[in-house]
Coordinates of C-alpha atoms and ligand atoms in Angstrom, one line a residue:
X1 CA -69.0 135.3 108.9
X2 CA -67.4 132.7 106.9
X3 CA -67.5 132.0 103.3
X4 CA -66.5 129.6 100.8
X5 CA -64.6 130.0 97.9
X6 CA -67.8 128.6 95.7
X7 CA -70.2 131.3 97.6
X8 CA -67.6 133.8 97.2
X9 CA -67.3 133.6 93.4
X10 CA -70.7 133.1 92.7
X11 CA -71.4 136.8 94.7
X12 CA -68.7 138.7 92.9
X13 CA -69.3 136.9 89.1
X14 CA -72.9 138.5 89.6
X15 CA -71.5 141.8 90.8
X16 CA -69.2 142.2 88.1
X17 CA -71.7 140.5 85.7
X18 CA -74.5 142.8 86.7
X19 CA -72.2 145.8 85.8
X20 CA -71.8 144.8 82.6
X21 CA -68.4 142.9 82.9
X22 CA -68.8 140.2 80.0
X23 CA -65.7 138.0 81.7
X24 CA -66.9 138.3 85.1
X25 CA -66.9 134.2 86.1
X26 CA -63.7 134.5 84.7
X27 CA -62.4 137.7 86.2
X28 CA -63.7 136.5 89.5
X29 CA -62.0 133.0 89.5
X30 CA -58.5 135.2 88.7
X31 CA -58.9 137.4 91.3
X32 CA -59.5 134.6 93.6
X33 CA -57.3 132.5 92.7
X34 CA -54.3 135.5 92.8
X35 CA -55.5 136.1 96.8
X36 CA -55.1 132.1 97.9
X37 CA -52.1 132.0 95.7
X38 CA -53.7 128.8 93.8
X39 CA -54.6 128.0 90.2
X40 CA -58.1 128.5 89.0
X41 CA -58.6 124.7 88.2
X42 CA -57.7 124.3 92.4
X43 CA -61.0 126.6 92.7
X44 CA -63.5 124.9 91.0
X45 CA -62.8 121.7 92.2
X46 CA -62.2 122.8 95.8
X47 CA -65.2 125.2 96.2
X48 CA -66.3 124.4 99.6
X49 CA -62.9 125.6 101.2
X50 CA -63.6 128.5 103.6
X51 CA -61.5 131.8 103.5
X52 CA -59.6 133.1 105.8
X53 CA -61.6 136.5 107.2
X54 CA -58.2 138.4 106.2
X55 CA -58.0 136.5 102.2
X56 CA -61.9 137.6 102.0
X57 CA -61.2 141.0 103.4
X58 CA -58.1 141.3 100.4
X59 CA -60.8 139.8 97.5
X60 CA -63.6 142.1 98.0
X61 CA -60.6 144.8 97.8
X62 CA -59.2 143.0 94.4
X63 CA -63.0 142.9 93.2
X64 CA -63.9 146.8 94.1
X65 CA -60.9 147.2 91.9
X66 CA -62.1 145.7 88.8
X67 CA -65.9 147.3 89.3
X68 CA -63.9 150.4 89.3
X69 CA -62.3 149.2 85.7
X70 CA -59.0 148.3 86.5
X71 CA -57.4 146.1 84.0
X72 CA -57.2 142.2 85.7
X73 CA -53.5 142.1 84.8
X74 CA -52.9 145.2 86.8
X75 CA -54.5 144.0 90.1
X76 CA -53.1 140.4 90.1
X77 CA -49.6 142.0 88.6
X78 CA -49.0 139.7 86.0
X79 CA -50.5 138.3 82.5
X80 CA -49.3 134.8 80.5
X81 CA -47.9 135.8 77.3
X82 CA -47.1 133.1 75.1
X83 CA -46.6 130.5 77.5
X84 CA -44.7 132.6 80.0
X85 CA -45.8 134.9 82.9
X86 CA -45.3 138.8 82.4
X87 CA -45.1 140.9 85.6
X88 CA -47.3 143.7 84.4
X89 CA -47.4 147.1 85.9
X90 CA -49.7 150.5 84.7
X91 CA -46.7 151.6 83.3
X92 CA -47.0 149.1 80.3
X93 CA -49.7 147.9 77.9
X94 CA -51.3 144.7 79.0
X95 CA -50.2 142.2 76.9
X96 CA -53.4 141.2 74.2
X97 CA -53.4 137.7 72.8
X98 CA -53.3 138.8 68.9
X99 CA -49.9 140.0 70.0
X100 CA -49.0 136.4 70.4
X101 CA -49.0 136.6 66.4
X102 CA -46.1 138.6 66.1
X103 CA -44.1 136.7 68.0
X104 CA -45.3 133.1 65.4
X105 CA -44.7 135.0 62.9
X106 CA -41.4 136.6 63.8
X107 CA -40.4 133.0 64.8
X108 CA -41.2 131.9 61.4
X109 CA -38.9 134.2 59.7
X110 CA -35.9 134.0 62.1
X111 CA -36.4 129.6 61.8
X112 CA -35.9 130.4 58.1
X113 CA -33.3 132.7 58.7
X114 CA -31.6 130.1 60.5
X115 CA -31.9 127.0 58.7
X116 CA -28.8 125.1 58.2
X117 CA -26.7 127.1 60.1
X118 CA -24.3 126.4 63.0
X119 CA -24.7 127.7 66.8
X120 CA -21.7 129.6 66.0
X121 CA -23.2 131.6 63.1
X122 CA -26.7 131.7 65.3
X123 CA -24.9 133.8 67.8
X124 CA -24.4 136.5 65.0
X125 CA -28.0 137.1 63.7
X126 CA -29.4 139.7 65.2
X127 CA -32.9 140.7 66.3
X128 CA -34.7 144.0 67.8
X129 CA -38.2 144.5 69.0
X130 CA -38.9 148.5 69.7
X131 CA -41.7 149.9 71.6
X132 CA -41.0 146.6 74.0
X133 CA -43.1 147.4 76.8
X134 CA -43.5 144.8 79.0
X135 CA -41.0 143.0 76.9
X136 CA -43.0 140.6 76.1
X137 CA -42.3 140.1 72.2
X138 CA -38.8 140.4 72.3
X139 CA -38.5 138.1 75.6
X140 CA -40.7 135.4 74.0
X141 CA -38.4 135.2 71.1
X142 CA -35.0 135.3 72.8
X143 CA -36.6 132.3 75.4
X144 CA -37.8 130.6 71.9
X145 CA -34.1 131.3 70.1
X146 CA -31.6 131.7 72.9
X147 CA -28.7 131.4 70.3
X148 CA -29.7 135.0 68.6
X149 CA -28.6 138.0 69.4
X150 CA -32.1 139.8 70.7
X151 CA -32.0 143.6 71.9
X152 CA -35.0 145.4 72.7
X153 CA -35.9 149.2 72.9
X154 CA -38.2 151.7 74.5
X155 CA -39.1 155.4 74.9
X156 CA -40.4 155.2 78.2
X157 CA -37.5 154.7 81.5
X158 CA -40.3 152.6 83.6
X159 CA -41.2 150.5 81.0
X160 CA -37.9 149.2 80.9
X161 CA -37.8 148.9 84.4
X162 CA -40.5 146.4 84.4
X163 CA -39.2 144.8 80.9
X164 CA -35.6 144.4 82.7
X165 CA -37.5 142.2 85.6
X166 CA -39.2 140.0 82.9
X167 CA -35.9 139.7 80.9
X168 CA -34.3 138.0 84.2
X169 CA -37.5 136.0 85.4
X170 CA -37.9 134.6 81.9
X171 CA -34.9 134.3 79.9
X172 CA -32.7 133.9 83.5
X173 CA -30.4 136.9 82.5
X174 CA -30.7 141.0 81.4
X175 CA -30.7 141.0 77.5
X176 CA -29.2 144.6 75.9
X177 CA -32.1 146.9 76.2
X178 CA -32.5 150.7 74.8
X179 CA -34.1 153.8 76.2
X180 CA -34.5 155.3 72.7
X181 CA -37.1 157.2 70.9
X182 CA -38.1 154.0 68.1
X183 CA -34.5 153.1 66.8
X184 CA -32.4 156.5 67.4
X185 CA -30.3 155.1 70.0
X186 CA -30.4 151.4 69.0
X187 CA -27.0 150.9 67.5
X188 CA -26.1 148.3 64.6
X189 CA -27.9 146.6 61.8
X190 CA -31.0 143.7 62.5
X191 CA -31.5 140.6 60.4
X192 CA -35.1 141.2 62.0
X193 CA -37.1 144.5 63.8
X194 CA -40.5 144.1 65.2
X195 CA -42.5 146.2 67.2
X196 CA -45.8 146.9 68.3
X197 CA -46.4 150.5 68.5
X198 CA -48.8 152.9 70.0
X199 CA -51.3 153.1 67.1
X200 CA -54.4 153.7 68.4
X201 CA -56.4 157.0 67.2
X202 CA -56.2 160.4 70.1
X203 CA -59.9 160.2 70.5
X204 CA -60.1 156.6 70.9
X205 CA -57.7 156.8 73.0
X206 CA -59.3 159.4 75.3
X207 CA -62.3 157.2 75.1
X208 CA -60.1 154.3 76.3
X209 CA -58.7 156.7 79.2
X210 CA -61.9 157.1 80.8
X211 CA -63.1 153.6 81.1
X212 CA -59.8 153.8 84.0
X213 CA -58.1 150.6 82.8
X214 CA -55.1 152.8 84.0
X215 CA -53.0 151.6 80.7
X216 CA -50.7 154.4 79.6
X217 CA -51.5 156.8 77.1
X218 CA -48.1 156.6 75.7
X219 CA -48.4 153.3 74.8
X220 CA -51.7 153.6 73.2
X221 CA -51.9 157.1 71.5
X222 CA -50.3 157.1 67.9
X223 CA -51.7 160.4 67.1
X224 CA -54.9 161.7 64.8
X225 CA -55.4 158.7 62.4
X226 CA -52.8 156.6 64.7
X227 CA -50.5 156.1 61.9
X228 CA -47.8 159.0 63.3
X229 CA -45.4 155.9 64.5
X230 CA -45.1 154.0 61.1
X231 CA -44.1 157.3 59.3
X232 CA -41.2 157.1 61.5
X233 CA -40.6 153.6 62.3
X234 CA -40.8 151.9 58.6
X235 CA -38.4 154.1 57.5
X236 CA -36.3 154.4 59.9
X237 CA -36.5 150.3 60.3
X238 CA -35.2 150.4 56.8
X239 CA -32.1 152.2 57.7
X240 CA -31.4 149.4 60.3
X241 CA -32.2 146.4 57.8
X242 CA -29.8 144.4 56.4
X243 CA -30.1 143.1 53.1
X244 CA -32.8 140.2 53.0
X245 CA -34.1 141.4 57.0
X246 CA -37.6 141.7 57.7
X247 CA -39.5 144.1 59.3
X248 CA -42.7 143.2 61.4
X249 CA -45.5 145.4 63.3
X250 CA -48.8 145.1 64.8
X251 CA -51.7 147.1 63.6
X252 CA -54.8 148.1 64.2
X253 CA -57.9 146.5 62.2
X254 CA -58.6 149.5 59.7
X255 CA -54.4 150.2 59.0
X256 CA -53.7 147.7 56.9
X257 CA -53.9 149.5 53.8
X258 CA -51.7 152.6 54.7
X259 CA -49.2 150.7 56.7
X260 CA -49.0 148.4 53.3
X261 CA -48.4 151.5 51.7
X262 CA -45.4 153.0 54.0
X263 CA -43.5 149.6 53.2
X264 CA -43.9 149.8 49.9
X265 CA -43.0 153.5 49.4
X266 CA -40.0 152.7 51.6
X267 CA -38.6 150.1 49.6
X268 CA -40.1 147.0 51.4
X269 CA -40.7 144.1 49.0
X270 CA -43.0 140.5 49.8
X271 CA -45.1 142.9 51.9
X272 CA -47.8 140.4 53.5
X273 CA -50.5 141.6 56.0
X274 CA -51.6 138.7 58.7
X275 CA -54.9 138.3 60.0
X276 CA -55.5 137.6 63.5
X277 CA -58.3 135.0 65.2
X278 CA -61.3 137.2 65.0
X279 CA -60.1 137.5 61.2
X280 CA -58.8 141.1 61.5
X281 CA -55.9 142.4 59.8
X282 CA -53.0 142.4 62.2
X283 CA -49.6 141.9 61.3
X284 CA -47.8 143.6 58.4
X285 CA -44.5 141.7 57.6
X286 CA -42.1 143.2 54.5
X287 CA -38.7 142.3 53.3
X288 CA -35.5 144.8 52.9
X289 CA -34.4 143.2 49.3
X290 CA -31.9 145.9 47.8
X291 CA -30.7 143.6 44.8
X292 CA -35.0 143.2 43.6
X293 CA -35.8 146.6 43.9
Ligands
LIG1 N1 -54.6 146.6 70.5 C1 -54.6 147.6 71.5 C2 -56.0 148.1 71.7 O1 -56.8 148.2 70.8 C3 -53.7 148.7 71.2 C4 -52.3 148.3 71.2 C5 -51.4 149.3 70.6 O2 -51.7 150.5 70.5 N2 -50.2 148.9 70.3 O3 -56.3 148.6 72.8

């Protein structure tokens, strides 16, 4: 029998809707769209054309998926970051949106940074982003700056793997990239090191690994309290600082407070925390200043 698109969507939105998926029009319309290789808008206003028995055959599959709590990103492959188009794999965090405030906010610093001075000097200031992942902060800044010098680092062999596709898809070329425990194999000094670490709690995170969203535990666990990264990172960031470079991270909610505290025992100075668009704490931002301190 043949459907429509319109009849199609309306079926699986209640499906996923009636198992509790609070996006499900949503989720529907992407998994749709990804099988007829056509934009979501294309769907709505074209919801009488009729699928092909083999497209509805490879939707119901896409759909079964995400009742079974797959993570959208990982059936269709890819999530927009910042304007651009990550290919996404279970072997990195799905990019979140409030991630998108590191990268403003890094921008913001490195624009400052580069005020008044010429392409030539540009090509000298350099910028890391550890615990890269998907590559989607460090890739968003180097397409935003292409002048800088932008390296990028991570523990884990296939994330890198999938980083190193999205370094060529979006910036047109492989950027210098790290397999590296934080910053112990990243060699040099950064005018700038950001990174968004694994730093949710171990039992949250088991709680996360059975809803089956298939995201890695290495990229999520950050021990007891999720804090065990920052103990090493902010120091060790320090180390790699040059005088008046900044060091940004994403945190969760409730980590303000001893994240704050790490930078400042470390030396940090202008330490700032950011909130993000639900008004949660987010981004911690801090200063290397040797001559203040
Ligand atoms: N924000 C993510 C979550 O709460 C965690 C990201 C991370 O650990 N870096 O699922």
């Amino acid at each position: 029998m043949a459907f429509t698109a319109g009849s199609l969507l309306r079926e699986a939105g209640r499906k996923l809707a009636d198992a509790g998926f609070e996006s499900a029009s949503l989720d529907a319309q992407i998994l749709l769209a990804h099988v007829l290789k056509r934009s979501r808008e294309f769907l709505l206003i074209h919801s009488d054309v009729v699928l092909q028995q083999q497209e509805q055959a490879e939707f119901e599959l896409f759909v079964n998926r995400r009742l079974a709590g797959e993570a959208i990103a990982y059936i269709v492959g890819e999530k927009e970051f910042f304007n651009y188009k990550f290919k996404i794999t279970p072997s990195v965090l799905v990019p979140r949106p409030e991630t998108e405030l590191l990268v403003e906010h890094t921008l913001v610093f490195l624009q400052k940074v580069l005020q008044n001075i010429s392409d030539e000097q540009q090509k000298t200031i350099r910028y890391h982003d550890t615990c890269t992942g998907s590559g989607c902060v460090g890739i968003s800044v180097k397409a935003m700056l292409p002048l800088i010098d932008v390296s990028v680092s991570d523990i884990s062999k296939d994330a890198l793997a999938v980083c190193k596709t999205n370094m060529v898809a979006i910036v047109g070329y492989e950027i210098p990239y790290f397999e590296s425990n934080l910053l112990d194999a990243v060699p040099g000094t950064f005018m700038c090191i950001t990174a968004n670490p694994p730093y949710v709690s171990t039992d949250y995170t088991n709680m996360l690994m059975e809803k089956k969203l298939k995201e890695p535990r290495i990229a999520l666990d950050g021990g007891v309290d999720g804090l065990d990264i920052y103990r090493k990172l902010i120091p060790d960031a320090y180390k790699k600082l040059q005088e008046g470079g900044a060091l940004l991270v994403e945190i969760g909610e409730e980590q303000a407070l001893s994240v704050c505290e790490m930078y400042s025992k470390t030396g940090f100075t202008d330490i700032t925390v950011y909130k993000d668009l639900a008004g949660h704490d987010r981004i911690v931002f801090g200063v290397k200043n040797e001559v203040l301190s």
